[in-house]
Coordinates of N, CA and C in Angstrom, one line a residue:
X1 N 14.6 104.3 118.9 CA 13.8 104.0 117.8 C 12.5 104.9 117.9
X2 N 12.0 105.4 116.6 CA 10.4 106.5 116.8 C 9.6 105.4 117.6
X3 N 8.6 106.0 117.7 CA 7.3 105.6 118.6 C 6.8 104.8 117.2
X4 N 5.9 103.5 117.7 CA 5.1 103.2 116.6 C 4.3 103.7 115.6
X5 N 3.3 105.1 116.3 CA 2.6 105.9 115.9 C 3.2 106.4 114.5
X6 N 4.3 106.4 114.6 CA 4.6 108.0 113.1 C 6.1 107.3 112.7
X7 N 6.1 106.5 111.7 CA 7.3 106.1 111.2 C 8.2 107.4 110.6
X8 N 9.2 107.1 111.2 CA 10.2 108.6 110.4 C 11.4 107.9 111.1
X9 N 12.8 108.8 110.0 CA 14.4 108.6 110.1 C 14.5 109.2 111.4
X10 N 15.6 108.6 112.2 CA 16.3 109.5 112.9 C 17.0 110.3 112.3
X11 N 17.2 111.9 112.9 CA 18.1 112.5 112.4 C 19.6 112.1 112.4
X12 N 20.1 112.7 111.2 CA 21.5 112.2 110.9 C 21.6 110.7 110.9
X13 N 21.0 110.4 110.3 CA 21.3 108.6 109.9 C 21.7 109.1 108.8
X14 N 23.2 108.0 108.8 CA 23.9 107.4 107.6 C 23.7 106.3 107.3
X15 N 23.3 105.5 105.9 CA 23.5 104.6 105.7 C 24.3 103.6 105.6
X16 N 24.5 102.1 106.2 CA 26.0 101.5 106.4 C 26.4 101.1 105.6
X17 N 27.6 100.4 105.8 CA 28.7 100.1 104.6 C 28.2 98.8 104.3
X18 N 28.0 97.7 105.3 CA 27.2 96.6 105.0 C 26.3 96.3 105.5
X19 N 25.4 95.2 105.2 CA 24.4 94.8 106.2 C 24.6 94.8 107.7
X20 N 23.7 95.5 108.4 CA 23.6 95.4 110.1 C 23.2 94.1 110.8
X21 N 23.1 94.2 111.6 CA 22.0 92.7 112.2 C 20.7 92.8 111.8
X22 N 20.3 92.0 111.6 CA 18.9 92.0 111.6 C 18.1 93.1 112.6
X23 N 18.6 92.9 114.1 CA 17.5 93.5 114.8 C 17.7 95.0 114.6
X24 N 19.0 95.3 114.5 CA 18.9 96.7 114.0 C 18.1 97.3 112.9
X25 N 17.6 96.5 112.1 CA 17.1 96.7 110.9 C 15.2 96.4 111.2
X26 N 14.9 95.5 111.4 CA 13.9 94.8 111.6 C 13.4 94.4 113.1
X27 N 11.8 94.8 113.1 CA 11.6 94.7 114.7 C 10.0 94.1 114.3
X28 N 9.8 93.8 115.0 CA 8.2 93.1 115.5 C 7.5 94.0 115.2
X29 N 7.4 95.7 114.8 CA 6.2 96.2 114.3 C 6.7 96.7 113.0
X30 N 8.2 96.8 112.3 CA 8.7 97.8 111.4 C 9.6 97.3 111.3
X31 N 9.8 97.9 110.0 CA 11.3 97.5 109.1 C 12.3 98.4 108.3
X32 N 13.5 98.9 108.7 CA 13.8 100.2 108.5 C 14.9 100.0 106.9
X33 N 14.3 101.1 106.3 CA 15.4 101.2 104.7 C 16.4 101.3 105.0
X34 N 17.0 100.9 104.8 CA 18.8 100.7 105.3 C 19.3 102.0 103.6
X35 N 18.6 102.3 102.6 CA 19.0 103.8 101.6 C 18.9 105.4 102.7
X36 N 17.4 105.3 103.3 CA 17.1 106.4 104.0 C 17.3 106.4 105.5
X37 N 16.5 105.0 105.9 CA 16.8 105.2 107.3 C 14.9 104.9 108.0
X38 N 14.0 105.4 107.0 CA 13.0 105.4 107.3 C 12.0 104.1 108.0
X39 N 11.6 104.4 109.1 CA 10.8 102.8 109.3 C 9.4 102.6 108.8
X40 N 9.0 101.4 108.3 CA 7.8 101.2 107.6 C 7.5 100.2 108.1
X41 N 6.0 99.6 107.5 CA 5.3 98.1 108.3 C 6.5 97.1 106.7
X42 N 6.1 97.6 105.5 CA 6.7 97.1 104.3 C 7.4 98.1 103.6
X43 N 8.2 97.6 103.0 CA 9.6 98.0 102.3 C 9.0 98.3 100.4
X44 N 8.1 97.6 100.0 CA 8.0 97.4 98.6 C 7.8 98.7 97.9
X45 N 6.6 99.4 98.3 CA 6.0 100.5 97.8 C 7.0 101.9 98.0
X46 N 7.5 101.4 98.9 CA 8.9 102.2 99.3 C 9.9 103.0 98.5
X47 N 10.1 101.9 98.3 CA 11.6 101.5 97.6 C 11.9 101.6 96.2
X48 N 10.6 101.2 95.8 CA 10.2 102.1 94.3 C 9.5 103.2 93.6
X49 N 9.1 104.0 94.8 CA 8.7 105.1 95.0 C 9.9 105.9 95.1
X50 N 11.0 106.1 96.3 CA 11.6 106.7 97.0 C 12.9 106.7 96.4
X51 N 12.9 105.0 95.8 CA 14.5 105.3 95.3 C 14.9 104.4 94.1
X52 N 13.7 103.9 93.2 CA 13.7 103.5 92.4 C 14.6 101.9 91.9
X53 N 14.5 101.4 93.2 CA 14.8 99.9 93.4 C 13.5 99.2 93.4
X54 N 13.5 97.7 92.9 CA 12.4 96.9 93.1 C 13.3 95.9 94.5
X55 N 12.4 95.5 94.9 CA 13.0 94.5 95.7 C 13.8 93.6 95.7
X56 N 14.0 92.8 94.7 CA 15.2 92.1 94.5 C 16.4 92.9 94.2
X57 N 16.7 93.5 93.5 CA 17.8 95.0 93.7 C 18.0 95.3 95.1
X58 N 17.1 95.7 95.8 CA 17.3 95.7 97.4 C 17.9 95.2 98.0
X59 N 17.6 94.0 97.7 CA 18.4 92.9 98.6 C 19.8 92.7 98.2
X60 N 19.9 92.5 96.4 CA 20.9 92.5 96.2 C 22.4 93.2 96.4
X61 N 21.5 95.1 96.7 CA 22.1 95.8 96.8 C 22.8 95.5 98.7
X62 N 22.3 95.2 99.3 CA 22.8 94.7 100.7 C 23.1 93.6 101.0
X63 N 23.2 92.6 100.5 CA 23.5 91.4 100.5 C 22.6 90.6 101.3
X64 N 21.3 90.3 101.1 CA 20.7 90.0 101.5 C 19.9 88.4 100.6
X65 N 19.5 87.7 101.8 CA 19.3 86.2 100.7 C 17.8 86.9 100.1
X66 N 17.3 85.8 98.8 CA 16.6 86.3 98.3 C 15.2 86.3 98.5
X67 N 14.8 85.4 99.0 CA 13.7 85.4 100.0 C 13.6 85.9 101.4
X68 N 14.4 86.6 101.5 CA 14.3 88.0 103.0 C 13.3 88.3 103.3
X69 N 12.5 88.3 104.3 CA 11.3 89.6 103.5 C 11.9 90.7 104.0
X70 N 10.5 91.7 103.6 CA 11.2 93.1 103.8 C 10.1 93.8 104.2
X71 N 9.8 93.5 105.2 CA 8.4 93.7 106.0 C 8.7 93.6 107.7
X72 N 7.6 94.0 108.5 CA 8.3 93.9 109.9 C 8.1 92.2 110.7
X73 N 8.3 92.0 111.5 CA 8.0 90.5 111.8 C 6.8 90.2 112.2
X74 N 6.0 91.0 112.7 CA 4.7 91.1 113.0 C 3.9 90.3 111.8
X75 N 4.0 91.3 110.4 CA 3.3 90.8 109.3 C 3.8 89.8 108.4
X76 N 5.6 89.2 108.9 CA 5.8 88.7 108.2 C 5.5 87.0 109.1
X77 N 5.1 87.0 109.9 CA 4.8 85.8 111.0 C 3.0 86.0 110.5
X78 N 2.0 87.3 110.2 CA 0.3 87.0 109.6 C 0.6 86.1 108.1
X79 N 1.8 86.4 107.2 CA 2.3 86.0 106.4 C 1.9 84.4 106.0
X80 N 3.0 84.0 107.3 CA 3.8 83.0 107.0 C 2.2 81.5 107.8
X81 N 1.5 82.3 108.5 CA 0.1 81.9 108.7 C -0.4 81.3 107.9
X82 N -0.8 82.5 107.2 CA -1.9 82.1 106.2 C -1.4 81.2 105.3
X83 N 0.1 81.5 105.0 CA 0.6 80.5 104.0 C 0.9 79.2 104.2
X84 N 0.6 78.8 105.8 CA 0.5 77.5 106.4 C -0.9 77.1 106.3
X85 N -2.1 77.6 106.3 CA -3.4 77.8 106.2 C -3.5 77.3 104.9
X86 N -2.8 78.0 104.0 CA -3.3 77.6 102.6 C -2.7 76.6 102.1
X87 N -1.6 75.8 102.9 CA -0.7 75.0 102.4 C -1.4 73.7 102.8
X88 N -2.3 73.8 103.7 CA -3.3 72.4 104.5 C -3.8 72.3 103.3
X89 N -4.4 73.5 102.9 CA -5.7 72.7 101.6 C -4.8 72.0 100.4
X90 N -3.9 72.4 99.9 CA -3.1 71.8 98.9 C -2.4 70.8 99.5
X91 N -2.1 70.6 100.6 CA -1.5 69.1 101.2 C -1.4 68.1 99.8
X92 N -2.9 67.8 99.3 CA -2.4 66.8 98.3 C -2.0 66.7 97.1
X93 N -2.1 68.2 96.9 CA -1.7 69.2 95.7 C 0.1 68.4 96.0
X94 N 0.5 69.0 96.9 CA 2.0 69.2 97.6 C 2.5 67.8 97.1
X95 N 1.6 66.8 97.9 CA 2.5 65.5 98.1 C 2.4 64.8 96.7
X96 N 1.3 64.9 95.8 CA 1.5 64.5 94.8 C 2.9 65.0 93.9
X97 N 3.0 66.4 93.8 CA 4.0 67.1 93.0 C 5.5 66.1 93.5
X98 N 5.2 66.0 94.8 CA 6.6 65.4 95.7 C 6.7 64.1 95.0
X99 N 5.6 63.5 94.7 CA 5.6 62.2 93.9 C 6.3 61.9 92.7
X100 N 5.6 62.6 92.1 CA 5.7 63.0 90.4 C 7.8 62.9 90.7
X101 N 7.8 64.0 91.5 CA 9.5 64.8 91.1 C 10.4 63.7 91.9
X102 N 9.6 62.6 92.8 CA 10.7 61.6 93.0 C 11.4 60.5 92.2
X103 N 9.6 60.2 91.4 CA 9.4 59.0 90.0 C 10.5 59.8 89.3
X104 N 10.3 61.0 88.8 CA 11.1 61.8 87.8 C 12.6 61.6 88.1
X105 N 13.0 61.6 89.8 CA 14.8 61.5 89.9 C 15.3 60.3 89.8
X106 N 13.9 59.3 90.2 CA 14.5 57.8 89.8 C 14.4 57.5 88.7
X107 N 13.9 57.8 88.1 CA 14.2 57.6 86.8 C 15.1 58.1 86.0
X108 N 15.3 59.4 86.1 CA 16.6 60.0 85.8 C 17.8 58.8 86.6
X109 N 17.8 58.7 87.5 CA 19.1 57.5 88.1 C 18.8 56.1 87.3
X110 N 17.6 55.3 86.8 CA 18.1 54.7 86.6 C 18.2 54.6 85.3
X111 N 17.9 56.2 84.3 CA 18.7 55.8 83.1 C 19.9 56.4 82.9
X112 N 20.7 57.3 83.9 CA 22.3 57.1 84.4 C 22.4 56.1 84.4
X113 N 22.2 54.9 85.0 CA 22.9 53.6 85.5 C 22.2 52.4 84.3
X114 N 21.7 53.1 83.5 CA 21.2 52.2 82.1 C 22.3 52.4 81.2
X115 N 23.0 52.8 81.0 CA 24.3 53.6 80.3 C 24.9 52.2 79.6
X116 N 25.4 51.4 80.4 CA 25.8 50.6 79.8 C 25.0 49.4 78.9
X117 N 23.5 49.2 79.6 CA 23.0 48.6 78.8 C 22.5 48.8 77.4
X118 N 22.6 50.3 78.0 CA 21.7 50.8 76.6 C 22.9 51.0 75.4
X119 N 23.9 50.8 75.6 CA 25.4 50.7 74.2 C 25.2 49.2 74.2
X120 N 24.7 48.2 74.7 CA 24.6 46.9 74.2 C 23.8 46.8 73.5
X121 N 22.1 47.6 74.2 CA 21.1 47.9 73.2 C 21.0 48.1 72.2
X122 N 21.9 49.2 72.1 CA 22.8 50.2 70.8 C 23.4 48.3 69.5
X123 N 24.2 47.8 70.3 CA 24.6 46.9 69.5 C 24.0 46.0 68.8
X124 N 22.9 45.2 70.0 CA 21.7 44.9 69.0 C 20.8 45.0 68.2
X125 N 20.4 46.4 67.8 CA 19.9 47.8 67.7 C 20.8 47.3 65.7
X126 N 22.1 47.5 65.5 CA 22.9 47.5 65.1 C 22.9 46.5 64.5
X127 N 22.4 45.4 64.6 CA 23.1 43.6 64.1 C 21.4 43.6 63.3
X128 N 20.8 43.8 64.1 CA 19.0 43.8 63.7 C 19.3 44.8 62.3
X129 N 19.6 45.9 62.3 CA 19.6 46.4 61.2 C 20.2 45.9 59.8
X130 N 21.5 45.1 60.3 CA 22.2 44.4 59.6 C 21.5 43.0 58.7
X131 N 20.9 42.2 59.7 CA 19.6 41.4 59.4 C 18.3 41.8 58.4
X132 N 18.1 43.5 58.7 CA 17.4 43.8 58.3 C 18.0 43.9 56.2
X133 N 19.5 44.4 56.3 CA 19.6 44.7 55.3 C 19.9 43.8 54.4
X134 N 20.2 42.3 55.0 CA 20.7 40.8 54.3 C 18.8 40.5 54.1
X135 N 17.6 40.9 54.6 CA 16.7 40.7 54.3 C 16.0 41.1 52.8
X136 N 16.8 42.3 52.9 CA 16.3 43.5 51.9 C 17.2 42.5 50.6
X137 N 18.4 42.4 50.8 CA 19.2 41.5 49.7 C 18.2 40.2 48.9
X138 N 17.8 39.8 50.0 CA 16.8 38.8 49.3 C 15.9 39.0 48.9
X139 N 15.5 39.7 49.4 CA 14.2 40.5 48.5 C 14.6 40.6 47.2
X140 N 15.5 41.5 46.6 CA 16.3 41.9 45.2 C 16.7 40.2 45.0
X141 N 17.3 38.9 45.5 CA 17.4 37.8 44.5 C 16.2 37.1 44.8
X142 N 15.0 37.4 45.6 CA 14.0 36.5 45.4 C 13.8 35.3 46.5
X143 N 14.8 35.6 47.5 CA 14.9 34.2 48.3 C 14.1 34.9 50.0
X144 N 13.5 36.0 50.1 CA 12.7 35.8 51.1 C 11.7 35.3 51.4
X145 N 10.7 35.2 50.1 CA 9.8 33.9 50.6 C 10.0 32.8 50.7
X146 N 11.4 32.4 50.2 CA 11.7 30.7 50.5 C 12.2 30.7 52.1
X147 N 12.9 32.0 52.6 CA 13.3 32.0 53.7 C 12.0 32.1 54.9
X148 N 11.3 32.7 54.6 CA 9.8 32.7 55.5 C 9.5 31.4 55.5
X149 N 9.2 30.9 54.5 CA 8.2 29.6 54.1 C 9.5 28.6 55.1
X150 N 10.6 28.5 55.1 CA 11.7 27.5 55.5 C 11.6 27.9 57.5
X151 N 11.8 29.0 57.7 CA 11.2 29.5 58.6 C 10.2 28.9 59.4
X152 N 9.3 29.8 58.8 CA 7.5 29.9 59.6 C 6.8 28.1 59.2
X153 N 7.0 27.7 58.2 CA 6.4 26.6 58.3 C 7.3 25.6 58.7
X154 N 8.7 25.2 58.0 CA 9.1 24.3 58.7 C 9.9 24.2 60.2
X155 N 10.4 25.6 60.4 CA 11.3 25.6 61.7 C 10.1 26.3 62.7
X156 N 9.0 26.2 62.9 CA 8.2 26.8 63.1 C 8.5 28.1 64.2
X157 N 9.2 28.6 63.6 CA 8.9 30.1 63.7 C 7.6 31.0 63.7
X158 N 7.5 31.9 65.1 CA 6.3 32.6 65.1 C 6.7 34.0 64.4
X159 N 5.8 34.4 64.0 CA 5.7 35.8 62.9 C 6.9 36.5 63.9
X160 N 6.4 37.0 65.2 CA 7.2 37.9 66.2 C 8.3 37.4 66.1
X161 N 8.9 36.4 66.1 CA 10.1 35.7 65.9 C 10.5 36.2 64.4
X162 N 10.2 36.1 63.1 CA 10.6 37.0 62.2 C 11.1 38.7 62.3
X163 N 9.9 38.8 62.9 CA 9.8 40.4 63.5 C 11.1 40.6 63.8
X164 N 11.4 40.3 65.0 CA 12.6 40.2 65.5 C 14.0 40.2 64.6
X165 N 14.0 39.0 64.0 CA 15.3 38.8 63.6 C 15.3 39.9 62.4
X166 N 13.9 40.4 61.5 CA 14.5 40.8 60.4 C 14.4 42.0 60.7
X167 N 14.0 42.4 61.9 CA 13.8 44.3 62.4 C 12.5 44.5 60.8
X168 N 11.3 44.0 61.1 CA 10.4 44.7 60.0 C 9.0 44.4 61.3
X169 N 8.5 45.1 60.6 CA 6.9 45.1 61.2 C 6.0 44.3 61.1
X170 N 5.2 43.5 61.4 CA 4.3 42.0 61.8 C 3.4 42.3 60.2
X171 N 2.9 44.1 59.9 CA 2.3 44.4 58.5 C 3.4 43.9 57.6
X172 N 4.4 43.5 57.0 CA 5.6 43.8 56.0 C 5.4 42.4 56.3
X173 N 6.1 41.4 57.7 CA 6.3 40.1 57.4 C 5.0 39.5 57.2
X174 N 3.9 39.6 57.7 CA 2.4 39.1 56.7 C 2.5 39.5 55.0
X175 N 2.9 40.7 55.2 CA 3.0 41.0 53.5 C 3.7 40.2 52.4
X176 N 4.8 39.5 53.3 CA 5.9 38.7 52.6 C 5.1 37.2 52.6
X177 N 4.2 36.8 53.9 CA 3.8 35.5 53.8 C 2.7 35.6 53.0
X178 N 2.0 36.7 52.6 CA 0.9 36.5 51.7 C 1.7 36.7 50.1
X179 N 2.2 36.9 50.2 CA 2.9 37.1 48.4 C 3.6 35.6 48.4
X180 N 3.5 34.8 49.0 CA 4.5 33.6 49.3 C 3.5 32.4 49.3
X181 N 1.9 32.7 49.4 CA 1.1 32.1 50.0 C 0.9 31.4 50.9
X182 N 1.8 31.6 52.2 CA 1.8 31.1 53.6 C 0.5 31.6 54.1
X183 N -0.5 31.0 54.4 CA -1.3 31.0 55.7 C -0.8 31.2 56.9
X184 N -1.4 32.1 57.7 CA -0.9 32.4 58.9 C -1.5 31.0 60.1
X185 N -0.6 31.0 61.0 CA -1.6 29.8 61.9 C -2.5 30.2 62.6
X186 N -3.2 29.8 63.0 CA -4.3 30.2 63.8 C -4.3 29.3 65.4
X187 N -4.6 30.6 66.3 CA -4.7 29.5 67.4 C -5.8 29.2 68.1
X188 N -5.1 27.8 68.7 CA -6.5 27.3 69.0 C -7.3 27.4 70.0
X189 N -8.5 26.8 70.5 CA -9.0 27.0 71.8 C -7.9 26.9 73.3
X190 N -7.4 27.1 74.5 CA -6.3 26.7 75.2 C -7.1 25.0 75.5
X191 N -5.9 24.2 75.7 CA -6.7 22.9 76.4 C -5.9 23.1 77.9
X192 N -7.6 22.5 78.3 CA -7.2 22.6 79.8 C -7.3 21.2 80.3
X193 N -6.2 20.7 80.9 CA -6.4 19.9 81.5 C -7.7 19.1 82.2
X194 N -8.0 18.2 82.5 CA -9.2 17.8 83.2 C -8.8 17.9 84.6
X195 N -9.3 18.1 85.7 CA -9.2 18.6 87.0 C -9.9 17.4 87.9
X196 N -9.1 16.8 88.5 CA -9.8 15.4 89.5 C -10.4 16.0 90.5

């Protein structure tokens, strides 16, 4: 291998057919082009200079995983430092993100495993509309404010209880009790027991 001093090819290097070992390639102060042969501290400025690859092409081109570096171990260990250094200060940056993306998979699972309820959903969803539309019917012969008033005052049904069965909105079913002249009830103070 050259001296540290003056990176240069050995003479007569061929480039190999596939990836070498690692140590053949990469050493604690340098990291050799496996195109030319040449050793450098970093590969980047290289390689698109010299031979018109970007780095990912590099790696590609030798089968190399994608996060390789391509630097010598020396700087790829000041590297991997500092990015432990800088990873303390975001600690809660980190663990939050890790939060977020767990809530996010459980939830993803449990509306996989909602699957079934939610086609029951679907069916209620379905019958309500139906309700909705035998509502609308009476509206055209006239018989929803007798059905509110039979309802809300004598079976004493609460509005939300309307809501419900006729799939309409609490504004629409007041709309029906005021065209009907139904007063809404009003509630009262709570009573509280006396306390011995």
């Amino acid at each position: 291998m050259p001296g540290s001093d003056v990176p240069c090819a050995e003479e007569g290097w061929v480039p190999p057919d596939d990836l070498p070992p690692e140590p053949q390639w990469r050493t604690w102060e340098h990291v050799r082009c496996l195109e030319c042969g040449q050793w450098k501290v970093v590969l980047g400025k290289h390689l698109s200079a010299e031979h018109a690859l970007d780095s990912a092409g590099y790696r590609e081109r030798w089968g190399m995983r994608s996060g390789m570096p391509l630097c010598s171990l020396a700087l790829s260990e000041k590297m991997r430092g500092v990015a432990v250094s800088r990873g303390a200060e975001n600690t809660d940056r980190l663990v939050a993100m890790a939060a977020e993306n767990h809530v996010a998979a459980t939830e993803a699972t449990k509306r996989r495993e909602m699957r079934p309820q939610e086609l029951q959903a679907r069916g209620a969803r379905s019958e309500a509309r139906a309700r909705a539309r035998e509502a609308a019917a009476r509206i055209l012969v006239g018989d929803l404010e007798r059905w509110v008033r039979e309802k809300y005052v004598d079976g004493l049904w609460s509005i939300r209880d309307m809501m419900r069965y006729l799939d309409l909105s609490e504004k629409s079913v007041r709309a029906v009790m005021a065209s009907a002249g139904i007063e809404p009830r009003r509630r009262g103070p709570a009573t509280r027991l006396p306390q011995n």
